[in-house]
Amino acid sequence: MNTENESDRLLGATDIRRIADQIDIHPTKRLGQNFVIDPGTVRRIVRLAGVASDQSVLEVGPGLGSLTLGLLETGCLVTADEIDPVLAKQLPQTVRERMPESLDRLTVINRDALTLTPQLAGDAGTTTDLAMVANLPYNVATPIILTLLARFANLSRFLVMVQKEVADRLTAAPGSKVYGAPSLKLAWYGHAAQAGRIGRHVFWPAPNVDSALVFFARDKDGRGRGDEGTRTEVFALIDAAFGQRRKTLHAALKGLVTVEAFRAAGIDPARRGETMTIEEFIALEQARREVAA
């Protein structure tokens, strides 16, 4: 599948295993480590992400550097956040060996992505147009996405590879069986859509689940969604509505939303949360505030 030319600068299966052996790394389920071993898949991801020369890109979980090299190949500026200290130390060395002219465009941060802030992210935290491109650890993909969107107002778009089941939830429409809190919370920030499937054979070790790509673009005007306080309150309603998803809104939001607030928002309390759009949850929160005032 891979040609020799594809493999000379990017990492193939043999390269990945060699580096892993050199630094005594054994992929762990705890950190969600599944390394991409196919240069063609890497270039496909980079192409779909649409990153350009001098674009600031945040990569979460670079691992052994497969995607990092693909991103650097475009001329973009990569800030790679890696939780594993051994992998974080190795990444610059791998770039130095494979693509030395790109080393000055790479910044490596050794942190848990859930603790990352703009202040800790260097140039990635100050650029006006930040993109995220990542093969996210399956076990924490959704928290990472929502945390970084909340903290990085400059994060304008992302293309991430996640478990297919997670991709389905993030991009689900109201009424779908997998539509829920992640779907709604991501919709607060903008629009997400699936951008393709990824086969299991492109990973080492091969996962027991299918993978998919999710593309997201942040709404530039926010569509009048309000400030951080409003977001917190809307998200609280969403969490309550899906705490027991088969309950009606009237039952699930008892003590939070009054009959008067439902009426003011024009929302039938006999509906369930899985039928609600993000705009309706926002309208319900606004009505709740107005009635309580």
mmCIF file of C-alpha atoms in Angstrom:
data_model
loop_
_atom_site.group_PDB
_atom_site.id
_atom_site.type_symbol
_atom_site.label_atom_id
_atom_site.label_comp_id
_atom_site.label_asym_id
_atom_site.label_seq_id
_atom_site.Cartn_x
_atom_site.Cartn_y
_atom_site.Cartn_z
ATOM 1 C CA MET A 1 0.000 0.000 0.000
ATOM 2 C CA ASN A 2 2.783 2.440 0.904
ATOM 3 C CA THR A 3 5.367 3.396 -1.668
ATOM 4 C CA GLU A 4 9.022 3.852 -0.860
ATOM 5 C CA ASN A 5 8.760 7.585 -1.612
ATOM 6 C CA GLU A 6 5.918 7.994 0.863
ATOM 7 C CA SER A 7 7.937 6.354 3.593
ATOM 8 C CA ASP A 8 11.244 8.175 3.262
ATOM 9 C CA ARG A 9 10.231 11.245 5.301
ATOM 10 C CA LEU A 10 7.103 10.078 7.071
ATOM 11 C CA LEU A 11 6.953 7.076 9.384
ATOM 12 C CA GLY A 12 5.946 3.620 8.219
ATOM 13 C CA ALA A 13 5.291 0.489 10.253
ATOM 14 C CA THR A 14 8.981 -0.499 10.416
ATOM 15 C CA ASP A 15 10.002 3.003 11.523
ATOM 16 C CA ILE A 16 7.344 3.115 14.243
ATOM 17 C CA ARG A 17 8.365 -0.226 15.714
ATOM 18 C CA ARG A 18 12.070 0.650 15.529
ATOM 19 C CA ILE A 19 11.603 3.925 17.425
ATOM 20 C CA ALA A 20 9.345 2.241 19.966
ATOM 21 C CA ASP A 21 12.001 -0.422 20.570
ATOM 22 C CA GLN A 22 14.766 2.177 20.890
ATOM 23 C CA ILE A 23 12.958 4.090 23.628
ATOM 24 C CA ASP A 24 11.328 0.983 25.159
ATOM 25 C CA ILE A 25 7.769 2.181 24.581
ATOM 26 C CA HIS A 26 4.892 -0.263 24.711
ATOM 27 C CA PRO A 27 1.512 1.214 23.665
ATOM 28 C CA THR A 28 -0.928 1.284 26.580
ATOM 29 C CA LYS A 29 -4.733 1.270 26.681
ATOM 30 C CA ARG A 30 -4.571 3.590 29.703
ATOM 31 C CA LEU A 31 -3.213 6.414 27.542
ATOM 32 C CA GLY A 32 -5.220 5.356 24.496
ATOM 33 C CA GLN A 33 -2.063 4.820 22.438
ATOM 34 C CA ASN A 34 -2.597 3.519 18.903
ATOM 35 C CA PHE A 35 0.122 4.782 16.558
ATOM 36 C CA VAL A 36 -0.588 5.469 12.872
ATOM 37 C CA ILE A 37 1.773 3.433 10.685
ATOM 38 C CA ASP A 38 0.529 4.410 7.210
ATOM 39 C CA PRO A 39 1.963 7.542 5.527
ATOM 40 C CA GLY A 40 -0.925 7.598 3.056
ATOM 41 C CA THR A 41 -3.429 7.933 5.900
ATOM 42 C CA VAL A 42 -1.350 10.703 7.457
ATOM 43 C CA ARG A 43 -1.312 12.695 4.225
ATOM 44 C CA ARG A 44 -5.046 12.145 3.797
ATOM 45 C CA ILE A 45 -5.705 13.586 7.256
ATOM 46 C CA VAL A 46 -3.470 16.587 6.630
ATOM 47 C CA ARG A 47 -5.108 17.232 3.265
ATOM 48 C CA LEU A 48 -8.621 17.094 4.730
ATOM 49 C CA ALA A 49 -7.568 19.409 7.559
ATOM 50 C CA GLY A 50 -6.660 22.061 4.999
ATOM 51 C CA VAL A 51 -3.717 23.470 6.938
ATOM 52 C CA ALA A 52 -1.429 25.851 5.108
ATOM 53 C CA SER A 53 2.120 27.122 5.382
ATOM 54 C CA ASP A 54 2.669 29.216 8.534
ATOM 55 C CA GLN A 55 -0.711 28.105 9.985
ATOM 56 C CA SER A 56 -0.574 27.489 13.734
ATOM 57 C CA VAL A 57 -1.676 23.932 14.499
ATOM 58 C CA LEU A 58 -2.245 22.235 17.835
ATOM 59 C CA GLU A 59 -1.674 18.484 17.838
ATOM 60 C CA VAL A 60 -2.813 16.566 20.913
ATOM 61 C CA GLY A 61 -1.236 13.171 21.498
ATOM 62 C CA PRO A 62 1.464 13.140 18.785
ATOM 63 C CA GLY A 63 2.812 9.816 20.008
ATOM 64 C CA LEU A 64 5.806 8.750 17.929
ATOM 65 C CA GLY A 65 5.357 11.578 15.424
ATOM 66 C CA SER A 66 3.538 10.126 12.405
ATOM 67 C CA LEU A 67 1.039 12.957 12.074
ATOM 68 C CA THR A 68 3.504 15.558 13.353
ATOM 69 C CA LEU A 69 5.791 14.956 10.388
ATOM 70 C CA GLY A 70 2.852 15.091 7.985
ATOM 71 C CA LEU A 71 1.804 18.455 9.385
ATOM 72 C CA LEU A 72 5.325 19.878 9.338
ATOM 73 C CA GLU A 73 5.618 18.794 5.704
ATOM 74 C CA THR A 74 3.022 21.484 4.821
ATOM 75 C CA GLY A 75 5.111 24.281 6.352
ATOM 76 C CA CYS A 76 2.754 24.900 9.280
ATOM 77 C CA LEU A 77 3.761 25.671 12.860
ATOM 78 C CA VAL A 78 3.060 22.722 15.147
ATOM 79 C CA THR A 79 2.534 22.816 18.895
ATOM 80 C CA ALA A 80 2.439 19.177 19.983
ATOM 81 C CA ASP A 81 1.046 18.368 23.410
ATOM 82 C CA GLU A 82 2.095 14.916 24.655
ATOM 83 C CA ILE A 83 1.243 13.513 28.095
ATOM 84 C CA ASP A 84 3.922 10.788 28.011
ATOM 85 C CA PRO A 85 7.309 12.299 28.990
ATOM 86 C CA VAL A 86 9.300 9.663 27.099
ATOM 87 C CA LEU A 87 7.394 10.328 23.870
ATOM 88 C CA ALA A 88 7.587 14.100 24.403
ATOM 89 C CA LYS A 89 11.375 13.860 24.707
ATOM 90 C CA GLN A 90 11.705 11.652 21.618
ATOM 91 C CA LEU A 91 9.527 13.724 19.259
ATOM 92 C CA PRO A 92 12.066 16.507 18.500
ATOM 93 C CA GLN A 93 14.718 13.857 17.880
ATOM 94 C CA THR A 94 12.489 12.086 15.367
ATOM 95 C CA VAL A 95 11.833 15.361 13.536
ATOM 96 C CA ARG A 96 15.550 16.164 13.606
ATOM 97 C CA GLU A 97 16.297 12.810 11.916
ATOM 98 C CA ARG A 98 13.494 12.834 9.342
ATOM 99 C CA MET A 99 12.828 16.504 8.633
ATOM 100 C CA PRO A 100 15.588 18.641 10.216
ATOM 101 C CA GLU A 101 14.648 21.810 8.345
ATOM 102 C CA SER A 102 11.274 21.750 10.148
ATOM 103 C CA LEU A 103 12.574 21.503 13.711
ATOM 104 C CA ASP A 104 12.273 25.249 14.337
ATOM 105 C CA ARG A 105 8.541 25.038 13.556
ATOM 106 C CA LEU A 106 7.902 22.444 16.273
ATOM 107 C CA THR A 107 7.081 23.150 19.919
ATOM 108 C CA VAL A 108 6.576 20.198 22.263
ATOM 109 C CA ILE A 109 4.608 20.484 25.500
ATOM 110 C CA ASN A 110 4.636 17.643 28.047
ATOM 111 C CA ARG A 111 1.213 17.998 29.694
ATOM 112 C CA ASP A 112 -2.157 16.380 30.061
ATOM 113 C CA ALA A 113 -4.249 18.121 27.380
ATOM 114 C CA LEU A 114 -7.051 18.588 29.913
ATOM 115 C CA THR A 115 -4.756 20.952 31.849
ATOM 116 C CA LEU A 116 -3.597 22.931 28.803
ATOM 117 C CA THR A 117 -4.357 26.664 28.734
ATOM 118 C CA PRO A 118 -3.552 29.449 26.246
ATOM 119 C CA GLN A 119 -0.938 30.745 28.689
ATOM 120 C CA LEU A 120 0.859 27.378 28.661
ATOM 121 C CA ALA A 121 0.534 26.834 24.912
ATOM 122 C CA GLY A 122 2.934 29.550 23.755
ATOM 123 C CA ASP A 123 2.296 30.764 20.194
ATOM 124 C CA ALA A 124 -0.698 28.426 19.871
ATOM 125 C CA GLY A 125 -2.388 30.362 22.656
ATOM 126 C CA THR A 126 -1.859 33.782 21.090
ATOM 127 C CA THR A 127 -2.423 33.225 17.358
ATOM 128 C CA THR A 128 -5.712 34.557 16.021
ATOM 129 C CA ASP A 129 -6.464 31.437 13.965
ATOM 130 C CA LEU A 130 -5.611 28.114 15.597
ATOM 131 C CA ALA A 131 -6.432 24.755 14.044
ATOM 132 C CA MET A 132 -6.289 21.419 15.831
ATOM 133 C CA VAL A 133 -5.358 18.257 13.960
ATOM 134 C CA ALA A 134 -4.990 15.136 16.055
ATOM 135 C CA ASN A 135 -5.333 11.414 16.487
ATOM 136 C CA LEU A 136 -7.054 11.740 19.852
ATOM 137 C CA PRO A 137 -6.823 9.107 22.586
ATOM 138 C CA TYR A 138 -10.132 7.264 22.346
ATOM 139 C CA ASN A 139 -10.852 7.230 26.072
ATOM 140 C CA VAL A 140 -10.737 11.017 26.557
ATOM 141 C CA ALA A 141 -11.476 12.423 23.089
ATOM 142 C CA THR A 142 -14.747 14.181 23.941
ATOM 143 C CA PRO A 143 -13.499 15.859 27.163
ATOM 144 C CA ILE A 144 -10.378 17.071 25.343
ATOM 145 C CA ILE A 145 -12.394 18.584 22.488
ATOM 146 C CA LEU A 146 -14.894 20.376 24.736
ATOM 147 C CA THR A 147 -12.252 21.555 27.214
ATOM 148 C CA LEU A 148 -10.019 23.055 24.536
ATOM 149 C CA LEU A 149 -12.934 24.746 22.753
ATOM 150 C CA ALA A 150 -13.952 26.356 26.048
ATOM 151 C CA ARG A 151 -10.430 27.552 26.873
ATOM 152 C CA PHE A 152 -9.097 28.468 23.433
ATOM 153 C CA ALA A 153 -11.350 31.110 21.886
ATOM 154 C CA ASN A 154 -8.906 31.204 18.960
ATOM 155 C CA LEU A 155 -9.461 27.514 18.133
ATOM 156 C CA SER A 156 -11.354 28.085 14.893
ATOM 157 C CA ARG A 157 -11.529 24.542 13.504
ATOM 158 C CA PHE A 158 -10.324 21.020 13.948
ATOM 159 C CA LEU A 159 -9.993 17.696 12.199
ATOM 160 C CA VAL A 160 -9.635 14.831 14.641
ATOM 161 C CA MET A 161 -9.522 11.080 14.388
ATOM 162 C CA VAL A 162 -11.652 9.399 17.043
ATOM 163 C CA GLN A 163 -13.467 6.135 17.664
ATOM 164 C CA LYS A 164 -16.340 5.771 15.180
ATOM 165 C CA GLU A 165 -18.836 5.588 18.033
ATOM 166 C CA VAL A 166 -17.549 8.919 19.382
ATOM 167 C CA ALA A 167 -17.713 10.486 15.918
ATOM 168 C CA ASP A 168 -21.319 9.357 15.622
ATOM 169 C CA ARG A 169 -22.213 11.002 18.934
ATOM 170 C CA LEU A 170 -20.390 14.250 18.199
ATOM 171 C CA THR A 171 -22.080 14.701 14.825
ATOM 172 C CA ALA A 172 -25.553 13.271 15.605
ATOM 173 C CA ALA A 173 -28.742 15.174 14.813
ATOM 174 C CA PRO A 174 -31.754 15.579 17.147
ATOM 175 C CA GLY A 175 -33.863 12.436 17.316
ATOM 176 C CA SER A 176 -30.946 10.088 16.644
ATOM 177 C CA LYS A 177 -30.364 7.235 19.089
ATOM 178 C CA VAL A 178 -26.816 8.464 19.726
ATOM 179 C CA TYR A 179 -27.740 12.172 19.992
ATOM 180 C CA GLY A 180 -26.901 13.454 23.430
ATOM 181 C CA ALA A 181 -24.958 15.868 25.589
ATOM 182 C CA PRO A 182 -21.727 15.707 23.494
ATOM 183 C CA SER A 183 -23.697 16.459 20.304
ATOM 184 C CA LEU A 184 -25.376 19.487 21.868
ATOM 185 C CA LYS A 185 -22.301 20.861 23.620
ATOM 186 C CA LEU A 186 -20.234 20.723 20.442
ATOM 187 C CA ALA A 187 -23.105 22.414 18.572
ATOM 188 C CA TRP A 188 -22.868 25.326 21.037
ATOM 189 C CA TYR A 189 -19.540 26.243 19.461
ATOM 190 C CA GLY A 190 -20.185 25.497 15.795
ATOM 191 C CA HIS A 191 -20.844 22.817 13.207
ATOM 192 C CA ALA A 192 -19.359 19.313 13.081
ATOM 193 C CA ALA A 193 -19.529 16.659 10.364
ATOM 194 C CA GLN A 194 -17.855 13.346 9.694
ATOM 195 C CA ALA A 195 -15.093 13.490 7.099
ATOM 196 C CA GLY A 196 -14.383 9.816 6.463
ATOM 197 C CA ARG A 197 -13.624 6.408 7.931
ATOM 198 C CA ILE A 198 -10.224 5.032 8.914
ATOM 199 C CA GLY A 199 -9.425 1.328 8.748
ATOM 200 C CA ARG A 200 -8.024 -0.544 11.727
ATOM 201 C CA HIS A 201 -4.980 -1.797 9.791
ATOM 202 C CA VAL A 202 -3.330 1.651 9.717
ATOM 203 C CA PHE A 203 -2.654 1.513 13.481
ATOM 204 C CA TRP A 204 -0.164 -0.242 15.697
ATOM 205 C CA PRO A 205 -1.473 -1.911 17.696
ATOM 206 C CA ALA A 206 -4.665 -2.368 15.677
ATOM 207 C CA PRO A 207 -7.646 -1.240 17.786
ATOM 208 C CA ASN A 208 -10.745 -3.385 18.288
ATOM 209 C CA VAL A 209 -12.988 -0.546 17.106
ATOM 210 C CA ASP A 210 -13.417 1.438 13.918
ATOM 211 C CA SER A 211 -12.201 5.034 13.626
ATOM 212 C CA ALA A 212 -13.565 8.105 11.875
ATOM 213 C CA LEU A 213 -12.586 11.680 11.129
ATOM 214 C CA VAL A 214 -14.601 14.603 12.468
ATOM 215 C CA PHE A 215 -14.288 18.080 10.987
ATOM 216 C CA PHE A 216 -15.487 21.062 13.013
ATOM 217 C CA ALA A 217 -15.725 24.792 12.262
ATOM 218 C CA ARG A 218 -16.453 27.307 15.001
ATOM 219 C CA ASP A 219 -19.241 29.825 14.396
ATOM 220 C CA LYS A 220 -17.476 33.162 14.100
ATOM 221 C CA ASP A 221 -20.387 35.236 15.400
ATOM 222 C CA GLY A 222 -21.474 32.764 18.064
ATOM 223 C CA ARG A 223 -25.054 33.194 16.849
ATOM 224 C CA GLY A 224 -25.871 35.250 19.945
ATOM 225 C CA ARG A 225 -25.247 32.391 22.303
ATOM 226 C CA GLY A 226 -24.043 34.526 25.156
ATOM 227 C CA ASP A 227 -21.146 34.582 27.583
ATOM 228 C CA GLU A 228 -19.400 31.941 29.656
ATOM 229 C CA GLY A 229 -22.044 32.181 32.358
ATOM 230 C CA THR A 230 -24.780 31.438 29.842
ATOM 231 C CA ARG A 231 -22.835 28.488 28.467
ATOM 232 C CA THR A 232 -22.388 27.042 31.944
ATOM 233 C CA GLU A 233 -26.109 27.274 32.671
ATOM 234 C CA VAL A 234 -27.132 25.866 29.283
ATOM 235 C CA PHE A 235 -24.720 22.948 29.715
ATOM 236 C CA ALA A 236 -26.189 22.286 33.175
ATOM 237 C CA LEU A 237 -29.651 21.993 31.607
ATOM 238 C CA ILE A 238 -28.282 19.655 28.945
ATOM 239 C CA ASP A 239 -26.611 17.433 31.544
ATOM 240 C CA ALA A 240 -29.812 17.274 33.586
ATOM 241 C CA ALA A 241 -31.932 16.505 30.518
ATOM 242 C CA PHE A 242 -29.711 13.567 29.566
ATOM 243 C CA GLY A 243 -29.057 12.322 33.092
ATOM 244 C CA GLN A 244 -31.997 10.001 32.490
ATOM 245 C CA ARG A 245 -32.589 10.444 28.783
ATOM 246 C CA ARG A 246 -35.931 8.615 28.680
ATOM 247 C CA LYS A 247 -37.515 11.112 31.062
ATOM 248 C CA THR A 248 -39.533 14.032 29.746
ATOM 249 C CA LEU A 249 -38.058 17.502 30.108
ATOM 250 C CA HIS A 250 -40.659 18.252 32.771
ATOM 251 C CA ALA A 251 -39.406 15.338 34.891
ATOM 252 C CA ALA A 252 -35.697 15.644 34.108
ATOM 253 C CA LEU A 253 -35.558 19.412 34.723
ATOM 254 C CA LYS A 254 -37.850 19.437 37.765
ATOM 255 C CA GLY A 255 -36.591 22.059 40.196
ATOM 256 C CA LEU A 256 -34.570 23.766 37.465
ATOM 257 C CA VAL A 257 -37.185 24.920 34.951
ATOM 258 C CA THR A 258 -40.720 25.961 35.840
ATOM 259 C CA VAL A 259 -43.876 25.452 33.807
ATOM 260 C CA GLU A 260 -43.882 29.203 33.212
ATOM 261 C CA ALA A 261 -40.399 29.059 31.728
ATOM 262 C CA PHE A 262 -41.363 26.213 29.395
ATOM 263 C CA ARG A 263 -44.363 28.245 28.265
ATOM 264 C CA ALA A 264 -42.302 31.406 27.752
ATOM 265 C CA ALA A 265 -39.769 29.479 25.650
ATOM 266 C CA GLY A 266 -42.497 27.839 23.586
ATOM 267 C CA ILE A 267 -41.228 24.347 24.435
ATOM 268 C CA ASP A 268 -43.507 21.438 25.301
ATOM 269 C CA PRO A 269 -42.328 19.981 28.660
ATOM 270 C CA ALA A 270 -43.560 16.560 27.522
ATOM 271 C CA ARG A 271 -40.698 16.395 25.006
ATOM 272 C CA ARG A 272 -37.447 14.593 25.760
ATOM 273 C CA GLY A 273 -33.968 16.078 25.649
ATOM 274 C CA GLU A 274 -33.041 13.969 22.625
ATOM 275 C CA THR A 275 -35.473 16.007 20.488
ATOM 276 C CA MET A 276 -34.035 19.410 21.460
ATOM 277 C CA THR A 277 -31.662 21.568 19.417
ATOM 278 C CA ILE A 278 -28.975 23.721 21.010
ATOM 279 C CA GLU A 279 -31.006 26.806 20.088
ATOM 280 C CA GLU A 280 -33.980 25.434 22.034
ATOM 281 C CA PHE A 281 -31.869 24.760 25.113
ATOM 282 C CA ILE A 282 -30.566 28.335 24.884
ATOM 283 C CA ALA A 283 -34.120 29.674 24.580
ATOM 284 C CA LEU A 284 -35.165 27.585 27.588
ATOM 285 C CA GLU A 285 -32.308 28.938 29.692
ATOM 286 C CA GLN A 286 -33.116 32.518 28.675
ATOM 287 C CA ALA A 287 -36.780 31.969 29.576
ATOM 288 C CA ARG A 288 -35.779 30.422 32.898
ATOM 289 C CA ARG A 289 -33.752 33.527 33.751
ATOM 290 C CA GLU A 290 -36.481 35.938 32.691
ATOM 291 C CA VAL A 291 -39.182 34.150 34.674
ATOM 292 C CA ALA A 292 -36.960 33.998 37.750
ATOM 293 C CA ALA A 293 -36.062 37.698 37.549
#
